[in-house]
Tab-separated table of C-alpha atoms and ligand atoms in Angstrom:
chain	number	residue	atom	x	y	z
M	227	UNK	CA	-118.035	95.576	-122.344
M	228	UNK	CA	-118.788	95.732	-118.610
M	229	UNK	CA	-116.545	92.143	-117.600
M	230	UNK	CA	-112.982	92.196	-116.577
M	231	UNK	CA	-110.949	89.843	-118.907
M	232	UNK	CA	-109.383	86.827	-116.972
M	233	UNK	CA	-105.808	86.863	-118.804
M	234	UNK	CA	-104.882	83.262	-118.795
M	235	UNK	CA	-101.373	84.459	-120.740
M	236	UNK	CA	-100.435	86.871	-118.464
M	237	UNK	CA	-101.348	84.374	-115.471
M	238	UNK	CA	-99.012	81.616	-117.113
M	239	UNK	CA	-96.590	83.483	-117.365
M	240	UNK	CA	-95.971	84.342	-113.949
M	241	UNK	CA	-96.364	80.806	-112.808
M	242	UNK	CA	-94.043	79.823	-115.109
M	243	UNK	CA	-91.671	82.127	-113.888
M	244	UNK	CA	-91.624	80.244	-110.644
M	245	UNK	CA	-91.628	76.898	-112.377
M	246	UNK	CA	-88.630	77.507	-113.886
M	247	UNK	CA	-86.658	79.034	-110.813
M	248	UNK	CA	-88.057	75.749	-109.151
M	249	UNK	CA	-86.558	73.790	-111.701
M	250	UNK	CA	-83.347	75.792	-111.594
M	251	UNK	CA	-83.037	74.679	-108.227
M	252	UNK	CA	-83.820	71.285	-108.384
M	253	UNK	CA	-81.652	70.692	-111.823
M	254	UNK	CA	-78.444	72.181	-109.076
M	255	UNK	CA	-79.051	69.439	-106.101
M	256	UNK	CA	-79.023	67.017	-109.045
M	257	UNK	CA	-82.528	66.849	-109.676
M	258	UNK	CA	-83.575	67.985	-113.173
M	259	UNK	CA	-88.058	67.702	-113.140
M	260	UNK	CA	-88.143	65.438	-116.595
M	261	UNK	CA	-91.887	64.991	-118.310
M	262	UNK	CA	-92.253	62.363	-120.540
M	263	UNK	CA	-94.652	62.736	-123.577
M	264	UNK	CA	-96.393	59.750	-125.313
M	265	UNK	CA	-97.983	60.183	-128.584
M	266	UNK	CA	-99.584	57.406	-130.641
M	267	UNK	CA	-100.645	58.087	-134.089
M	268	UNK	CA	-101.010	61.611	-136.310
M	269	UNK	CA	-104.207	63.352	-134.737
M	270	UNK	CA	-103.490	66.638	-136.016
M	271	UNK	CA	-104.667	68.276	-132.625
M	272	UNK	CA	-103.141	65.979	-130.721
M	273	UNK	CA	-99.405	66.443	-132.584
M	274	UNK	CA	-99.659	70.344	-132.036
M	275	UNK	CA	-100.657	70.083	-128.527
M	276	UNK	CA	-97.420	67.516	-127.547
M	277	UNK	CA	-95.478	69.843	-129.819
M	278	UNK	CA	-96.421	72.539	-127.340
M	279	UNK	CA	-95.953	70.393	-124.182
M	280	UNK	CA	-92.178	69.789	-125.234
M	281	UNK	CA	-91.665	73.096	-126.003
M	282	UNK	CA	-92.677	74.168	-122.829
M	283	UNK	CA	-90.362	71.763	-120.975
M	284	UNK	CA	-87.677	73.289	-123.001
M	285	UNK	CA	-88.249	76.730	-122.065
M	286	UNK	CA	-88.317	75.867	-118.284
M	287	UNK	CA	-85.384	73.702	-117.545
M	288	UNK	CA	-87.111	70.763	-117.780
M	289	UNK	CA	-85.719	67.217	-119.262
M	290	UNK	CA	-88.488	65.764	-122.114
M	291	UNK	CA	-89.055	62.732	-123.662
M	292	UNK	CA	-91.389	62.882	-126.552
M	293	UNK	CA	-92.175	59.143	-128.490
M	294	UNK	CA	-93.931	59.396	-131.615
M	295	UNK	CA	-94.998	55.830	-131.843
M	296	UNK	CA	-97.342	54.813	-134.525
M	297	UNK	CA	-100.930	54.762	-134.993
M	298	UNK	CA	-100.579	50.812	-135.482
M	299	UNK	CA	-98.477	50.058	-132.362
M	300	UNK	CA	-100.156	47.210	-130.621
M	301	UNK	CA	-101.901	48.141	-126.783
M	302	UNK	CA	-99.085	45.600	-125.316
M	303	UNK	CA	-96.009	47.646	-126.843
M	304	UNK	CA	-97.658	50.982	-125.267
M	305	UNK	CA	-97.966	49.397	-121.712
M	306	UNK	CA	-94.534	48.124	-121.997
M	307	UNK	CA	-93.410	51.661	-122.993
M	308	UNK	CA	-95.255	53.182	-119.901
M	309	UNK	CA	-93.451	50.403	-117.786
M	310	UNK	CA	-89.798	51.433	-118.761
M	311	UNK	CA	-90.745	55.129	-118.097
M	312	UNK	CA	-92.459	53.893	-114.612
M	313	UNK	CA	-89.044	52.751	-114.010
M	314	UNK	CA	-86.641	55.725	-115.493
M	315	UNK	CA	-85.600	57.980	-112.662
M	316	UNK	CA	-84.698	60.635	-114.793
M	317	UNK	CA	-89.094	60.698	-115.587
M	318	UNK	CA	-91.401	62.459	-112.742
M	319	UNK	CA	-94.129	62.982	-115.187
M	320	UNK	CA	-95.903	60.583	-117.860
M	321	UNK	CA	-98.665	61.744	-120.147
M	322	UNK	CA	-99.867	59.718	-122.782
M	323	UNK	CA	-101.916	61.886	-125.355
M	324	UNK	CA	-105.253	61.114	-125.881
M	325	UNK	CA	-107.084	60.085	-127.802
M	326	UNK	CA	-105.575	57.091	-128.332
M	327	UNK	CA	-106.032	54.900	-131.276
M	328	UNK	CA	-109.419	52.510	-131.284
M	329	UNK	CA	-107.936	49.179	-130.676
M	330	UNK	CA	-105.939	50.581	-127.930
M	331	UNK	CA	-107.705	50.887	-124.374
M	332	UNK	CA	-107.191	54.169	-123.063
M	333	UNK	CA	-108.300	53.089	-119.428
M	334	UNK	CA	-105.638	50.035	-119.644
M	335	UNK	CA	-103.187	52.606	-120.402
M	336	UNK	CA	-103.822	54.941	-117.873
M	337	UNK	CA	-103.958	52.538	-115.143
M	338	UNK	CA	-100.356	51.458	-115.968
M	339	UNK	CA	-98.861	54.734	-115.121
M	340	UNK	CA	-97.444	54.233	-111.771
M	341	UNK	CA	-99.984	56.850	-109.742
M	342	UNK	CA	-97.086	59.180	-108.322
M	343	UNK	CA	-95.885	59.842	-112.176
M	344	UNK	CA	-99.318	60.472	-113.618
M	345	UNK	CA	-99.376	64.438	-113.726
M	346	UNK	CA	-102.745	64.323	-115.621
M	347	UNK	CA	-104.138	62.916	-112.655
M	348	UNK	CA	-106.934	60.437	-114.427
M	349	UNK	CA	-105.193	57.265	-112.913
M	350	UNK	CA	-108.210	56.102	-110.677
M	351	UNK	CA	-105.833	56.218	-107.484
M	352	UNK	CA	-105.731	59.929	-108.445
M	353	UNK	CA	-109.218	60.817	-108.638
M	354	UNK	CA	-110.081	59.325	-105.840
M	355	UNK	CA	-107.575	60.959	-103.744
M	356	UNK	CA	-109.194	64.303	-105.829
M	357	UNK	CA	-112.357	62.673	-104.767
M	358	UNK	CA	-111.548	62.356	-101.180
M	359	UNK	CA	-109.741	65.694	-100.863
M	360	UNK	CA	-106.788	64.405	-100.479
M	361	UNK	CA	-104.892	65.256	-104.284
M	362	UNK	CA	-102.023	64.375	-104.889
M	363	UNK	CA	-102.280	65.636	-109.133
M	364	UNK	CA	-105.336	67.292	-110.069
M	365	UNK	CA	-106.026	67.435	-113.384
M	366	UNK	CA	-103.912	70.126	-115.471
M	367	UNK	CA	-107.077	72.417	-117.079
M	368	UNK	CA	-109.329	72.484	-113.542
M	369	UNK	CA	-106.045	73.092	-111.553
M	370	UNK	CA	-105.660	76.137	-113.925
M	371	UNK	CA	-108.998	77.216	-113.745
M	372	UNK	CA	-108.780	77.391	-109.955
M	373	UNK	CA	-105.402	79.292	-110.228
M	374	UNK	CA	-107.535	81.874	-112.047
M	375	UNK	CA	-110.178	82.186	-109.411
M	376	UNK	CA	-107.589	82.706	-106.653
M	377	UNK	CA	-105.651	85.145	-108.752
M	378	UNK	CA	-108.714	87.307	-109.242
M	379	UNK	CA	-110.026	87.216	-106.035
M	380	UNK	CA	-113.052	85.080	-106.765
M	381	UNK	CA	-114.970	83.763	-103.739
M	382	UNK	CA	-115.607	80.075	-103.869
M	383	UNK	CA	-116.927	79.167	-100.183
M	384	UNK	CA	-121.040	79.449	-100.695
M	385	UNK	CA	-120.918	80.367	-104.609
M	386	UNK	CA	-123.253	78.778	-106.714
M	387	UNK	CA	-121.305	77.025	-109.242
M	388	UNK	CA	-122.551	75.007	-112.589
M	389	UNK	CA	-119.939	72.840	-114.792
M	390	UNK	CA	-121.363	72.378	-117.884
M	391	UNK	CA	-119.913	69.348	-119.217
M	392	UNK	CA	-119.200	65.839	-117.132
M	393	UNK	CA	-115.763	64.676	-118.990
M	394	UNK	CA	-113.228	62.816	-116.545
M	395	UNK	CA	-110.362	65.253	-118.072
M	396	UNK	CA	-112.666	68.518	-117.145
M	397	UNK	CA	-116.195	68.640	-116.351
M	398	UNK	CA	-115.993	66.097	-113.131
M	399	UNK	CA	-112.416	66.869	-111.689
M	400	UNK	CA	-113.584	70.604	-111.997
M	401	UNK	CA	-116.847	69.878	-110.019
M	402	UNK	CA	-114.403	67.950	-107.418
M	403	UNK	CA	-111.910	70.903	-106.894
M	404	UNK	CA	-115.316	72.916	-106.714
M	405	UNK	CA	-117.216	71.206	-104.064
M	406	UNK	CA	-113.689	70.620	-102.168
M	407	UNK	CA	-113.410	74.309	-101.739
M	408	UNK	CA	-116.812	75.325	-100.718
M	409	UNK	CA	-118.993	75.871	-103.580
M	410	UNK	CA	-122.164	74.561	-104.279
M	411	UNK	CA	-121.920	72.663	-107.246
M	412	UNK	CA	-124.070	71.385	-109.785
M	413	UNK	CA	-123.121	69.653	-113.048
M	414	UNK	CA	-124.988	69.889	-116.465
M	415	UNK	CA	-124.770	68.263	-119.842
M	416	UNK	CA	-125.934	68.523	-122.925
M	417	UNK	CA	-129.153	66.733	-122.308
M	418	UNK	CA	-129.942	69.273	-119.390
M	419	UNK	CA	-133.608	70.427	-119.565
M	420	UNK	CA	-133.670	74.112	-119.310
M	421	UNK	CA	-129.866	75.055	-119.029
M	422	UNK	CA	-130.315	78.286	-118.244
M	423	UNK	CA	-132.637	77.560	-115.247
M	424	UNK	CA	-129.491	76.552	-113.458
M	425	UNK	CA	-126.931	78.922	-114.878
M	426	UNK	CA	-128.787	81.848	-114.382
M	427	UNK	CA	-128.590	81.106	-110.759
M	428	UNK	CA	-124.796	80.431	-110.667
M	429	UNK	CA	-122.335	83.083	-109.611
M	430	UNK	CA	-119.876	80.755	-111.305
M	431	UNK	CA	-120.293	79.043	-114.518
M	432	UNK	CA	-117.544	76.443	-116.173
M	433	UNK	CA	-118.407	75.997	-119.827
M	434	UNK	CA	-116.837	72.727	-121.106
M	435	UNK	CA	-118.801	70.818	-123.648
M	436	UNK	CA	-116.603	71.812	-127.039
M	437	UNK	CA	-119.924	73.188	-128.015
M	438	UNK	CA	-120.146	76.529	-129.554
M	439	UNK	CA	-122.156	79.014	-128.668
M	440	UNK	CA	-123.737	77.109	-125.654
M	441	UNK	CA	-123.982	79.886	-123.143
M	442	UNK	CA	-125.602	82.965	-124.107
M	443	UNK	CA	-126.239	86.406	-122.401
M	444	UNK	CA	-129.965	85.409	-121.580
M	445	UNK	CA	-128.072	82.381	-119.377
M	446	UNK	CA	-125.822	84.590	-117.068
M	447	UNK	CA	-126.709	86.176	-113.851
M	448	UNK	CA	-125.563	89.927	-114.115
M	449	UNK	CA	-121.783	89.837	-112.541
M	450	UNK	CA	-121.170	86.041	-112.617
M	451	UNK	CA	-117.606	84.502	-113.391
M	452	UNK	CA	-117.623	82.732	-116.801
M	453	UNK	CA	-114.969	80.437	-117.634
M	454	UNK	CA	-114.465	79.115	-121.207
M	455	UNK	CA	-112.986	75.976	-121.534
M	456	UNK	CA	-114.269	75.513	-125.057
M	457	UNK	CA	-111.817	75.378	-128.283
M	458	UNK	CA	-113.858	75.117	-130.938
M	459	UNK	CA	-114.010	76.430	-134.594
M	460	UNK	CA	-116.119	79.124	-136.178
M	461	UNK	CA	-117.412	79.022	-139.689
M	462	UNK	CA	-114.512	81.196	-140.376
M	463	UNK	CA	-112.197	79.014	-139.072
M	464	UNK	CA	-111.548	81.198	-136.093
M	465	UNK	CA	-110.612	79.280	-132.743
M	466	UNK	CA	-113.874	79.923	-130.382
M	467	UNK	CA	-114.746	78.676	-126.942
M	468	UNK	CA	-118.373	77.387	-126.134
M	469	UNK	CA	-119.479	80.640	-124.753
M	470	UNK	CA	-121.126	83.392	-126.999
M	471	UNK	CA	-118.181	85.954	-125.901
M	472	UNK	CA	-119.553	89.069	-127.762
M	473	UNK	CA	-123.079	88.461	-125.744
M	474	UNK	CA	-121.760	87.369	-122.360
M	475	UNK	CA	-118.816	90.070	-121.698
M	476	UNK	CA	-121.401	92.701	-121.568
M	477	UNK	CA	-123.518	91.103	-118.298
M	478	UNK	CA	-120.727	88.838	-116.837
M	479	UNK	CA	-118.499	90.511	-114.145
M	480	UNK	CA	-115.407	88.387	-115.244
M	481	UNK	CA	-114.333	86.096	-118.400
M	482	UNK	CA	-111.864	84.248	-119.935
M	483	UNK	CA	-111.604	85.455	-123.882
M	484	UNK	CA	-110.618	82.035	-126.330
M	485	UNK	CA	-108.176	82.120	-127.157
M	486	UNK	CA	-105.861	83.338	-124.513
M	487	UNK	CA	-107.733	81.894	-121.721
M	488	UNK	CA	-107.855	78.882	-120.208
M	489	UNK	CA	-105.642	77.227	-122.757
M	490	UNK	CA	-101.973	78.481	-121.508
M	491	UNK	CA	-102.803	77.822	-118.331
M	492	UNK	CA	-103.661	73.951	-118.852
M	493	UNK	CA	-99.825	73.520	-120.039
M	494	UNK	CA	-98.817	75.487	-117.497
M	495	UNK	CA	-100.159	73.382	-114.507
M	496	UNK	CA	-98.734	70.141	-116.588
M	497	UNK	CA	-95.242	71.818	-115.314
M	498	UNK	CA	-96.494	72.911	-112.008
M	499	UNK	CA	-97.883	68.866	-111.456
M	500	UNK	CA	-94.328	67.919	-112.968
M	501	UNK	CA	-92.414	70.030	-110.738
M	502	UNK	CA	-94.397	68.889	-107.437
M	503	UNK	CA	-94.014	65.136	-108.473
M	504	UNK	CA	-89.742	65.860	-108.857
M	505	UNK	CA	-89.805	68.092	-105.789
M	506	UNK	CA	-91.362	64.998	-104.330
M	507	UNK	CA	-88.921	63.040	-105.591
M	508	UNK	CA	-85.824	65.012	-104.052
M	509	UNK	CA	-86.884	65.132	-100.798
M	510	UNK	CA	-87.434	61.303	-100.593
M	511	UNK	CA	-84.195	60.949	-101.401
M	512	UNK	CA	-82.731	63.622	-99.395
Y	648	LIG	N1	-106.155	65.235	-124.656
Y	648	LIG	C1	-106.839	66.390	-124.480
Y	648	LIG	N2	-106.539	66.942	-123.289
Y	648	LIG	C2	-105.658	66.118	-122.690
Y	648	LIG	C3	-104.973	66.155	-121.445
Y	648	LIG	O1	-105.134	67.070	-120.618
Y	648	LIG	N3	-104.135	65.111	-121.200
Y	648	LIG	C4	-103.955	64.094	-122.077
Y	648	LIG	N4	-103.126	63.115	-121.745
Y	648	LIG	N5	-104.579	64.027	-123.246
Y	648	LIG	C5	-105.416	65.040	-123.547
């Protein structure tokens, strides 16, 4: 193996470490950061990954709300819902899970979160102050991705840099964060003729299509950064990211392994958005 591992666990840990001294502090001027968790329905994924959210709240010093509503709860209940936590003072943060059920439409949903709450940062007031380099949340699992580069030391001004993947949670936030630091960016899909035309150029590729296997050794310039944001499953059953790890580590400089990558860090910057927005909070009312 010739990359360095990117420890996303290690990495979390230490920011949380600061989260929850933050939140120590706050919680003593009277302040307590509280993240509210809304979960509609029994998507297995879904219930372990708000079971995780809480959890972290709870070792932090943060106040939760989680509301297990069900799967048949009609669209106008869930805005109402979003409008009572829009109002609670004791709420800085408000994440509704997705996906949310068909009849229910997510972009409704989103856009009732009042903007200075939304720690996911996908209301549209949010990505366009992303857009316009002027963020105010950015997105938890690109936020964390960028922690990584600046705790390894990786260069972003003038790098080369190819998201694969053009999702409003990952691929295009990512590419935002990217371009507003410097890089060259270029996005890719899954209809992209000839990937590996454009990744083989990048000093920095972002794999994030929930596609396994989709970058290969043959795709990666000798020394690049390779970031996994993939959780997928093998045929064993073994969590797996979209990148062929056992290929790549041996010409990539750096990588994140999956697991143990960029997942901790994604609920790790959920706190870190949460804390900001209460932080916010006291000193408006300081
Ligand atoms: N579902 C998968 N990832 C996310 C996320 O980051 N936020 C929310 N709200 N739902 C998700």
């Amino acid at each position: 193996m010739t990359a360095q591992l990117i420890d996303g666990i290690a990495l979390s840990k230490q920011i949380r470490a600061d989260v929850a001294q933050r939140a120590a502090a706050l919680t003593a001027r009277g302040h307590q950061p509280g993240l509210a968790v809304v979960l509609v329905g029994e998507n297995p994924a879904s219930q372990v990954y708000v079971r995780n959210k809480i959890k972290a709240c709870e070792d932090n010093g943060f106040h939760s709300i989680c509301d297990r509503l069900p799967a048949d709860l009609t669209e106008e209940a869930l805005l109402q819902r979003v409008d009572e936590l829009n109002r609670d003072p004791k709420v800085h943060g408000i994440l509704v899970q997705l996906p949310l059920p068909k009849h229910i439409d997510a972009h409704k949903v989103i856009e009732s979160i009042a903007p200075e709450k939304d720690v996911d940062g996908f209301h549209i007031a949010n990505a366009g102050a992303l857009m316009t380099g002027q963020p105010l949340f950015r997105p938890c699992t690109p936020y964390g991705v960028m922690k990584m580069f600046e705790a390894y030391g990786v260069e972003l001004a003038g790098a080369n840099a190819v998201v694969i993947g053009r999702s409003n949670i990952v691929g295009k936030p990512m590419a935002m964060l990217l371009v507003n630091a410097g890089a060259t960016v270029t996005i890719c899909n899954s209809k992209t003729r000839d990937m590996g035309a454009f990744t083989r150029a990048a000093d920095i590729v972002i794999a994030a299509t929930g596609q396994r296997n989709l970058l290969t050794a043959d795709m990666v310039k000798p020394g690049a950064t390779v970031i996994d944001v993939g959780m997928n499953r093998n045929d064993e059953g073994k969590l797996c990211g979209d990148v062929d790890f056992d290929g790549v580590k041996e010409v990539a400089g750096l990588i994140t392994p999956v697991p143990g990558g960029v997942g901790p860090m994604t609920i790790t910057m959920l706190l870190v958005n949460t804390i900001e927005s209460a932080e916010r909070t006291a000193s408006a009312a300081a």
